[in-house]
């Protein structure tokens, strides 16, 4: 089986500092630094949506993220997905 992973959302690009080996402070970027923001957004969405049908929660979160994404007009959907995460 072949699996294709396509970027759906372009979370705000996070560039920030973190404590690294030997207590050094370094600048880190990328998906590993953004993942906590996406997880937090998903948690907030779960609090907002109807949870009476637990088997549909992941679909509701996915739909919310895509339908509220802020499109990035200077980039194709293949480059950045559907846009920035927007919680409304």
C-alpha positions in Angstrom: 0.0 0.0 0.0 1.1 3.5 -0.8 0.1 6.4 1.4 0.1 10.0 0.3 0.4 12.7 3.0 -0.9 16.1 1.9 -0.7 19.2 3.9 -4.2 20.4 4.8 -3.6 23.4 7.1 -0.7 25.9 7.3 -0.5 26.7 11.0 1.3 29.9 11.7 5.0 29.3 11.2 6.4 29.3 14.7 10.0 30.3 15.2 10.9 30.4 18.8 13.4 29.7 21.4 13.7 26.5 23.4 16.1 25.1 26.0 18.4 22.7 24.4 21.3 20.4 25.5 23.6 21.9 28.2 20.9 24.5 29.0 21.7 26.4 25.8 18.9 28.6 24.4 18.4 27.8 20.6 16.0 28.9 17.9 13.8 26.1 16.5 11.3 26.1 13.7 9.1 23.6 11.8 6.3 21.2 12.4 7.5 19.9 15.7 7.3 23.4 17.1 3.9 24.0 15.5 2.2 20.7 16.6 1.3 22.0 20.1 -0.6 24.9 18.6 -2.5 22.6 16.3 -3.3 20.2 19.1 -4.4 23.2 21.3 -6.7 24.4 18.4 -8.2 20.9 18.1 -8.9 20.9 21.9 -10.6 24.2 21.7 -12.7 23.1 18.8 -13.7 19.9 20.6 -15.0 22.1 23.5 -17.1 24.2 21.1 -18.7 21.4 19.0 -21.6 19.0 19.7 -20.1 16.0 21.4 -23.2 13.8 21.5 -21.9 11.7 18.6 -18.3 10.8 19.8 -17.6 8.8 16.6 -17.9 12.0 14.6 -15.7 14.3 16.7 -12.6 13.9 14.5 -14.6 14.7 11.4 -16.1 17.8 13.0 -12.6 19.0 14.0 -11.3 18.4 10.6 -14.2 20.2 8.9 -13.9 23.1 11.3 -10.2 23.6 10.6 -10.7 23.5 6.8 -13.8 25.6 6.7 -12.4 28.4 8.9 -8.9 28.4 7.4 -7.6 31.8 6.2 -6.5 31.3 2.6 -3.0 32.4 1.6 -3.5 34.2 -1.7 0.1 34.2 -2.8 0.6 30.5 -2.5 -1.0 27.4 -4.1 -3.0 25.0 -2.0 -0.2 22.4 -2.8 2.3 24.6 -1.1 0.5 25.6 2.1 -2.7 23.6 2.2 -6.0 25.4 2.9 -4.5 28.3 4.9 -3.8 29.5 8.4 -5.8 28.1 11.3 -8.5 30.5 12.4 -10.6 29.9 15.6 -13.8 31.9 15.4 
